Coordinates of C-alpha atoms in Angstrom, one line a residue:
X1 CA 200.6 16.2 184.7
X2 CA 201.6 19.2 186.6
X3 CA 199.8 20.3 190.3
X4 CA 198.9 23.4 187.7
X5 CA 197.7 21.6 185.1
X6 CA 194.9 19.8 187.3
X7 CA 191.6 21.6 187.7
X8 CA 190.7 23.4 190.6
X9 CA 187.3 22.3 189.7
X10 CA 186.5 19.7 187.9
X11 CA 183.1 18.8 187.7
X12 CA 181.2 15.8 185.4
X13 CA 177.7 15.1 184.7
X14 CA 176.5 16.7 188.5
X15 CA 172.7 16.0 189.0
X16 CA 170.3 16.2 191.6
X17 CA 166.8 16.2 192.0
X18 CA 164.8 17.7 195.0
X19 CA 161.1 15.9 194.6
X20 CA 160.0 16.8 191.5
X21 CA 162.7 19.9 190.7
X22 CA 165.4 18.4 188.7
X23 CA 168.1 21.0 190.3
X24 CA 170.6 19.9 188.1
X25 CA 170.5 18.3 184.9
X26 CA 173.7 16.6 183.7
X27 CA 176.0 20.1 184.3
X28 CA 179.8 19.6 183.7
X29 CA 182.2 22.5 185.1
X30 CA 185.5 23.4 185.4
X31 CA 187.6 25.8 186.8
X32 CA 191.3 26.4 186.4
X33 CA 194.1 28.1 188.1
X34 CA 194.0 32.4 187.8
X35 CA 190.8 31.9 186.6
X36 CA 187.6 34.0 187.2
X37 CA 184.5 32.1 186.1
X38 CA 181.2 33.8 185.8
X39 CA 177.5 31.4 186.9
X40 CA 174.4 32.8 186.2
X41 CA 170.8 32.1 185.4
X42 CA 167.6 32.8 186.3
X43 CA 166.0 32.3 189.7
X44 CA 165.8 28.2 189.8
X45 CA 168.1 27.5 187.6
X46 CA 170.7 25.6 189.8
X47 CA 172.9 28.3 190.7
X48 CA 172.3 27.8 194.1
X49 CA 172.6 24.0 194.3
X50 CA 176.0 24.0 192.5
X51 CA 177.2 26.1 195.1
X52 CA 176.5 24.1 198.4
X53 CA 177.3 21.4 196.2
X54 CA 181.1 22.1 195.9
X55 CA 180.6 23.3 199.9
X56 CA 179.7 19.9 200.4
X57 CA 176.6 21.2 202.0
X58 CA 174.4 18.5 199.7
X59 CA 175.3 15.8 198.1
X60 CA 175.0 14.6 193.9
X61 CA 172.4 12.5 192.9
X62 CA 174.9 11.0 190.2
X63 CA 178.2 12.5 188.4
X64 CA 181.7 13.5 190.0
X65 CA 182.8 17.0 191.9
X66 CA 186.5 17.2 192.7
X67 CA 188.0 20.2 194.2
X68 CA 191.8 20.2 194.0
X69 CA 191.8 17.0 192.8
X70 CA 190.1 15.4 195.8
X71 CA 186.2 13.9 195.5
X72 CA 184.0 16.2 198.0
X73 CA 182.3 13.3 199.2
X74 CA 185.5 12.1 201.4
X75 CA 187.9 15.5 201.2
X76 CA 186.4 18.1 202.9
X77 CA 189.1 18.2 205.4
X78 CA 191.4 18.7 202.4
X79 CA 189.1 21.2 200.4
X80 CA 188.0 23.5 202.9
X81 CA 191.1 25.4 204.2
X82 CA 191.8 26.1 200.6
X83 CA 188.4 27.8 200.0
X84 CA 187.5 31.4 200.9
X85 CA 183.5 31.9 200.6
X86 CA 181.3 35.4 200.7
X87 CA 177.7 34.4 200.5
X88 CA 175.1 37.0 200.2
X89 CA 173.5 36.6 203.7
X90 CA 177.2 36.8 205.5
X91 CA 176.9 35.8 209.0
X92 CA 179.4 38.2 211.1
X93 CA 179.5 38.1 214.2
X94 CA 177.9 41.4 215.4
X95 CA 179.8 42.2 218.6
X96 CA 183.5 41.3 217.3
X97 CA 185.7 44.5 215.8
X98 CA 186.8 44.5 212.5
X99 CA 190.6 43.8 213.5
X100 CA 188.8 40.8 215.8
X101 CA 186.5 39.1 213.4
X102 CA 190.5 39.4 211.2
X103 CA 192.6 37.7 213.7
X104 CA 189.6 35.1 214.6
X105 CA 189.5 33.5 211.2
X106 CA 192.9 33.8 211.1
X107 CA 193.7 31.5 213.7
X108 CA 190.8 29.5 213.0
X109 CA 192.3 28.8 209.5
X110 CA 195.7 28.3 211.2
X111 CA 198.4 30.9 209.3
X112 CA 201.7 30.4 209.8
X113 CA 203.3 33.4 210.6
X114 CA 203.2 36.7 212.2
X115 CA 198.5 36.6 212.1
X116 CA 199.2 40.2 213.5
X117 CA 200.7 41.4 210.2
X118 CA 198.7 39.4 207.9
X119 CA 195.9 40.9 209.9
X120 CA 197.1 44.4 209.1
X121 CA 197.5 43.7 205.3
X122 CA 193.9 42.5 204.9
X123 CA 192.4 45.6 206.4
X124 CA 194.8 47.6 204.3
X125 CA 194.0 46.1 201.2
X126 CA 189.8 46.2 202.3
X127 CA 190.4 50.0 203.1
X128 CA 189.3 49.2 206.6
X129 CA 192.3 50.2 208.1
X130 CA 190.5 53.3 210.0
X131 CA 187.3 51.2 211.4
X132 CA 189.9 48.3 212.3
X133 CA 188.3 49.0 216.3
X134 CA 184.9 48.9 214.9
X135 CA 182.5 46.7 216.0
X136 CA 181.1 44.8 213.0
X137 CA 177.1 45.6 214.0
X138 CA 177.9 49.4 213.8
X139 CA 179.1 49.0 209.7
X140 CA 177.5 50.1 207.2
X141 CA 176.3 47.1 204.3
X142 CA 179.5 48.1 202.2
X143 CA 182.0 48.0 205.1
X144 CA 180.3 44.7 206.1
X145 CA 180.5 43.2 202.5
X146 CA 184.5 44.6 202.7
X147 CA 185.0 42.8 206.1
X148 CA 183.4 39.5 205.1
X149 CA 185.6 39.7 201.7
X150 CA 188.4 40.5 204.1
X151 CA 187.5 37.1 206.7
X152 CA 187.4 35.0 202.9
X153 CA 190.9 35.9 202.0
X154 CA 192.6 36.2 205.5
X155 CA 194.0 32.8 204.5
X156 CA 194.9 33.4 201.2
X157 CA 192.2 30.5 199.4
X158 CA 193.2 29.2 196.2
X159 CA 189.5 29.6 195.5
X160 CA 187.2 32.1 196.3
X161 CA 183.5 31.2 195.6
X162 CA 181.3 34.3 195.7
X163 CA 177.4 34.3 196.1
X164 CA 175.7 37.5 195.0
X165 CA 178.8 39.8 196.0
X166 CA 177.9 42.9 194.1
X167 CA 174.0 43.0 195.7
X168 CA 172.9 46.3 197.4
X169 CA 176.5 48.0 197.5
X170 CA 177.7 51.3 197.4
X171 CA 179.4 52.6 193.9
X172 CA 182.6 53.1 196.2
X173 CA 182.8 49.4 197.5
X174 CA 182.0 48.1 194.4
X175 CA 184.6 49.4 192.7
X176 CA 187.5 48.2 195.4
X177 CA 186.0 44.5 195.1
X178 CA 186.5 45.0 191.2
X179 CA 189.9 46.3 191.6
X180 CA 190.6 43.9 194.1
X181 CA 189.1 40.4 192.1
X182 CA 191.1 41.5 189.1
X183 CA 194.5 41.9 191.7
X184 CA 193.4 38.3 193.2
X185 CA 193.1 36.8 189.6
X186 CA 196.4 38.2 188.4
X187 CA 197.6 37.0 191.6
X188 CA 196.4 33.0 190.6
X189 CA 193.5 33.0 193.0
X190 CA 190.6 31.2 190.8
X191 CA 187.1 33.1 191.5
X192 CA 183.6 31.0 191.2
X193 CA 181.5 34.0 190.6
X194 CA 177.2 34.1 191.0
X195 CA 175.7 36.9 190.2
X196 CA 172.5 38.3 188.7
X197 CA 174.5 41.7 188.1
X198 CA 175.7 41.3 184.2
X199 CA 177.4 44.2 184.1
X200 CA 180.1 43.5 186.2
X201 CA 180.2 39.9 185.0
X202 CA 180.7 41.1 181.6
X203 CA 183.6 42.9 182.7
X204 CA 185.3 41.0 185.4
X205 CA 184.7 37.1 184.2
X206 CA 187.3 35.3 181.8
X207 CA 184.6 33.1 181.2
X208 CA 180.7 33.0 181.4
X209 CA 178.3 29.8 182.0
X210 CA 174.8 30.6 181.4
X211 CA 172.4 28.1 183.4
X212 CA 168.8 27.8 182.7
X213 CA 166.3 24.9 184.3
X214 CA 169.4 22.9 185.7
X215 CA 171.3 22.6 182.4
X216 CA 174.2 24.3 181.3
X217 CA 172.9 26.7 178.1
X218 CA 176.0 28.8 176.8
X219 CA 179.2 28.7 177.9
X220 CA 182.3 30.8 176.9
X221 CA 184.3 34.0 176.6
X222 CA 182.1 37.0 177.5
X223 CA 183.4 38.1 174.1
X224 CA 182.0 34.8 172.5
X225 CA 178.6 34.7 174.2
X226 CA 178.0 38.5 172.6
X227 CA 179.2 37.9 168.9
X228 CA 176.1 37.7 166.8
X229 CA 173.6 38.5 169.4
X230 CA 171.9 41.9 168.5
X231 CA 173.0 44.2 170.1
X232 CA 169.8 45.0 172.2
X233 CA 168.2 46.0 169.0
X234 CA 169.5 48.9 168.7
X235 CA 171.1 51.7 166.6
X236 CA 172.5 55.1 167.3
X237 CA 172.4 57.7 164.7
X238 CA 173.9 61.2 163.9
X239 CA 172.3 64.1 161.6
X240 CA 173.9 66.4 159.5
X241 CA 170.3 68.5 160.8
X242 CA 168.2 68.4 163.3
X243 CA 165.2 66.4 162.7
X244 CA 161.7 65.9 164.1
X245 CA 159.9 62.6 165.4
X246 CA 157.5 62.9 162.9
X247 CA 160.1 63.0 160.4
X248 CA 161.9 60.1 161.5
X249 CA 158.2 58.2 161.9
X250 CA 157.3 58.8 158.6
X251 CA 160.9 57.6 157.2
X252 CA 160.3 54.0 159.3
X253 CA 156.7 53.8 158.5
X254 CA 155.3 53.9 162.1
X255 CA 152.9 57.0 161.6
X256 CA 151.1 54.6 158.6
X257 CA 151.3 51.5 160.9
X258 CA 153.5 50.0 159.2
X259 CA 155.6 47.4 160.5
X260 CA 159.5 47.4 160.4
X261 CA 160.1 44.2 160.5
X262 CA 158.3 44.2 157.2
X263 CA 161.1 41.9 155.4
X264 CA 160.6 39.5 158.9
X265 CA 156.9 39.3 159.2
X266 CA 157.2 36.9 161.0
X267 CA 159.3 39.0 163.6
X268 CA 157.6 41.6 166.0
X269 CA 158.3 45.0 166.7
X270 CA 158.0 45.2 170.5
X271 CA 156.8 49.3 170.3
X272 CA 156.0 51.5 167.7
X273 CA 156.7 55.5 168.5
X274 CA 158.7 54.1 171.9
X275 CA 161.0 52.4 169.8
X276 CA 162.8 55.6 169.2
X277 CA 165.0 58.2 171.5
X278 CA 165.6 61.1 170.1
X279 CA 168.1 63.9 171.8
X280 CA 166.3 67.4 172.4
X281 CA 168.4 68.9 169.6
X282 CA 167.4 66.6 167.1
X283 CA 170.6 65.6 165.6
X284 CA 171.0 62.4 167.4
X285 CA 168.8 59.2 167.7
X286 CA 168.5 55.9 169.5
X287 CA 166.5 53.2 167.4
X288 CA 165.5 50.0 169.4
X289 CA 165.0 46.9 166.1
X290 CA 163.1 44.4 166.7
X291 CA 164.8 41.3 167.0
X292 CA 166.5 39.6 164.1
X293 CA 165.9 42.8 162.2
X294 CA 169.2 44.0 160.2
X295 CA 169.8 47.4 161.0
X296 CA 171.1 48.1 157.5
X297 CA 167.6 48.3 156.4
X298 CA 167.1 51.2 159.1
X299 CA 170.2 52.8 157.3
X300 CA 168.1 52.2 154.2
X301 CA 164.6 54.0 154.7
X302 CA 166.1 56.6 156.3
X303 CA 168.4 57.5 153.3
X304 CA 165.5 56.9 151.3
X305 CA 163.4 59.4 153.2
X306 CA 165.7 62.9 151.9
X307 CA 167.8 62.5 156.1
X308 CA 170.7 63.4 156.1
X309 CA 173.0 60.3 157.8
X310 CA 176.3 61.7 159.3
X311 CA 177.0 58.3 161.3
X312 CA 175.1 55.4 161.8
X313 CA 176.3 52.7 164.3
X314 CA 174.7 49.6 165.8
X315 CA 174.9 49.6 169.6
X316 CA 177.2 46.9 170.6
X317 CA 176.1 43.7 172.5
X318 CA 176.2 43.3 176.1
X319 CA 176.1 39.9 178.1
X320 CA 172.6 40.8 179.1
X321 CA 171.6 40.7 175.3
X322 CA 173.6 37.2 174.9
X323 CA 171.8 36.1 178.4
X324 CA 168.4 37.1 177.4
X325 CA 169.0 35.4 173.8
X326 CA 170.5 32.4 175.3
X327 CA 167.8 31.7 177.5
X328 CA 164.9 32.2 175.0
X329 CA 166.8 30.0 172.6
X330 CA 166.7 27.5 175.7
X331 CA 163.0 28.0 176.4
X332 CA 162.3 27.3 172.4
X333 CA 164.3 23.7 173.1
X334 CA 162.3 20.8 172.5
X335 CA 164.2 18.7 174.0
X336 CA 164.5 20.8 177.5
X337 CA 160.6 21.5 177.3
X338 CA 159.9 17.6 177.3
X339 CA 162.8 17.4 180.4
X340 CA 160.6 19.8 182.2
X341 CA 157.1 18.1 181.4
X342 CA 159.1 14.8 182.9
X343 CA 160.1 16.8 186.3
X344 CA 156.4 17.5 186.1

């Protein structure tokens, strides 16, 4: 087997219990070269623990964790100069410059080579080049979240593990730490990724595990996780003419009370006259469906009604929709209630 074919993370069967919080529950993982995998789940969910657990800042109850091909029980002198880590408390130190805190870690990680130029390359590619004399307490919370990105790739880590890296940023720095994850990725860096912010998960992940209650729920392309899931219960429609509210209340049988989930009975609708947006011209609408609810049968009564359709087009899933659909299939789980009522 080729050095490439080998995981970077290979993970089987990881538990670990902390009294009676099963943290992790049997969760297998695995990360490959140039690959950029997304972790997220609820508050509790064992995010967190999987983490410090591949830090080899707490240990597994029971199952494996190799990094590289090495057991973090007994490699960590191995593992850790090939890691580069942004947590989302980052510890810099407050009195060092930006070019300091740069050529610190650099010799701290050892580089071979001219550390001045790497040095210089790193706050090029941060865009930090111009606070490079700096000190690191006067920053703002995006130049500091640029310089600790900086610190974790000084080295160049054949995995980065990020914690939260998108939380309270400006729209500016957010968008160099896309471009620069994307540039890392092509590059064959592999990027653990935990976030809460879907969005950019959606669009920055080649692959997505959804965690809930210490197990592993969904797992696969972003593209994947989103085919079949409604898409937010929604549908966008055009007019050929304007029309009213009331108009479109009567055609969907909300002003009567009656429900439009009529063929699903046994299926909510979540508002009545909220479940519709329409623009302040009247010729375009935003229908939210209750879940499970076809949206052809939208198409339906309002054709029926005498309005005039010019386009009528579901809204397309996001990986928020396949998150929130994921994790209330998991909640509906027999089996993971009665592992919950055992933890207990």
């Amino acid at each position: 087997m080729n050095r490439g074919d080998v995981p970077l993370v290979d993970a089987r069967a990881m538990s670990r219990r902390f009294g009676e919080l099963q943290a992790l529950d049997h969760v297998d993982l695995c990360i490959r070269r140039g690959e950029m995998v997304g972790y997220v789940g609820p508050n509790g969910s064992g995010k967190t623990t999987t983490l410090r657990a591949m830090l080899g800042l707490v240990s597994l109850d029971s199952g494996e964790l190799r990094l590289f091909g090495r057991d973090v029980r007994t490699g960590m002198a191995e593992i850790g100069p090939r890691l580069g880590v942004v947590f989302d408390q980052h510890a810099l130190h407050a009195e060092l410059t930006v070019r300091e805190t740069l050529e610190l870690y650099a010799r701290l990680y050892e580089i071979k080579g001219d550390r001045r130029r790497r040095t210089d390359e790193v706050l090029a590619l941060m865009g930090l080049g111009e606070r490079a004399d700096s000190r690191a307490k006067t920053l703002s919370k995006g130049l500091r979240q640029r310089l600790a990105f900086g610190r974790a790739i000084i080295h160049a880590p054949d995995l980065l593990v990020l914690d939260e890296p998108f939380d309270g940023i400006d729209t500016e720095t957010l968008r160099h730490l896309r471009e620069l994850l994307r540039r890392l990725v092509a590059e064959g860096t592999s990027v653990f990724l935990t976030s809460h912010d879907l969005h950019e998960v959606d669009q920055l992940a080649s692959r997505v595990i959804i965690l809930d209650r210490g197990r592993v729920v969904a797992e696969g392309t972003p593209a994947e996780l989103k085919r079949g899931v409604a898409a937010g219960g929604g549908v966008f429609v055009v007019f050929q003419q304007a029309v009213t509210l009331a108009e479109l209340h009567d055609a969907l049988g909300i002003r009567a009370g009656e429900d439009l989930a009529a063929e699903r009975p046994h299926v909510p609708l979540s508002t009545s006259r909220d479940a519709i947006e329409l623009s302040p011209g009247g010729l375009q609408a935003t229908i939210r469906l209750p879940q499970g609810l076809p949206a052809d049968k939208i198409a339906l009564r309002l054709l029926a009604a005498g309005l005039r359709v010019r386009q009528f087009q579901p809204i397309e899933s996001t990986l928020e929709d396949a998150y929130f659909a994921r994790l209330h299939e998991s909640m509906s789980d027999p089996t993971a209630e009665a592992s919950t009522e055992e933890v207990q």
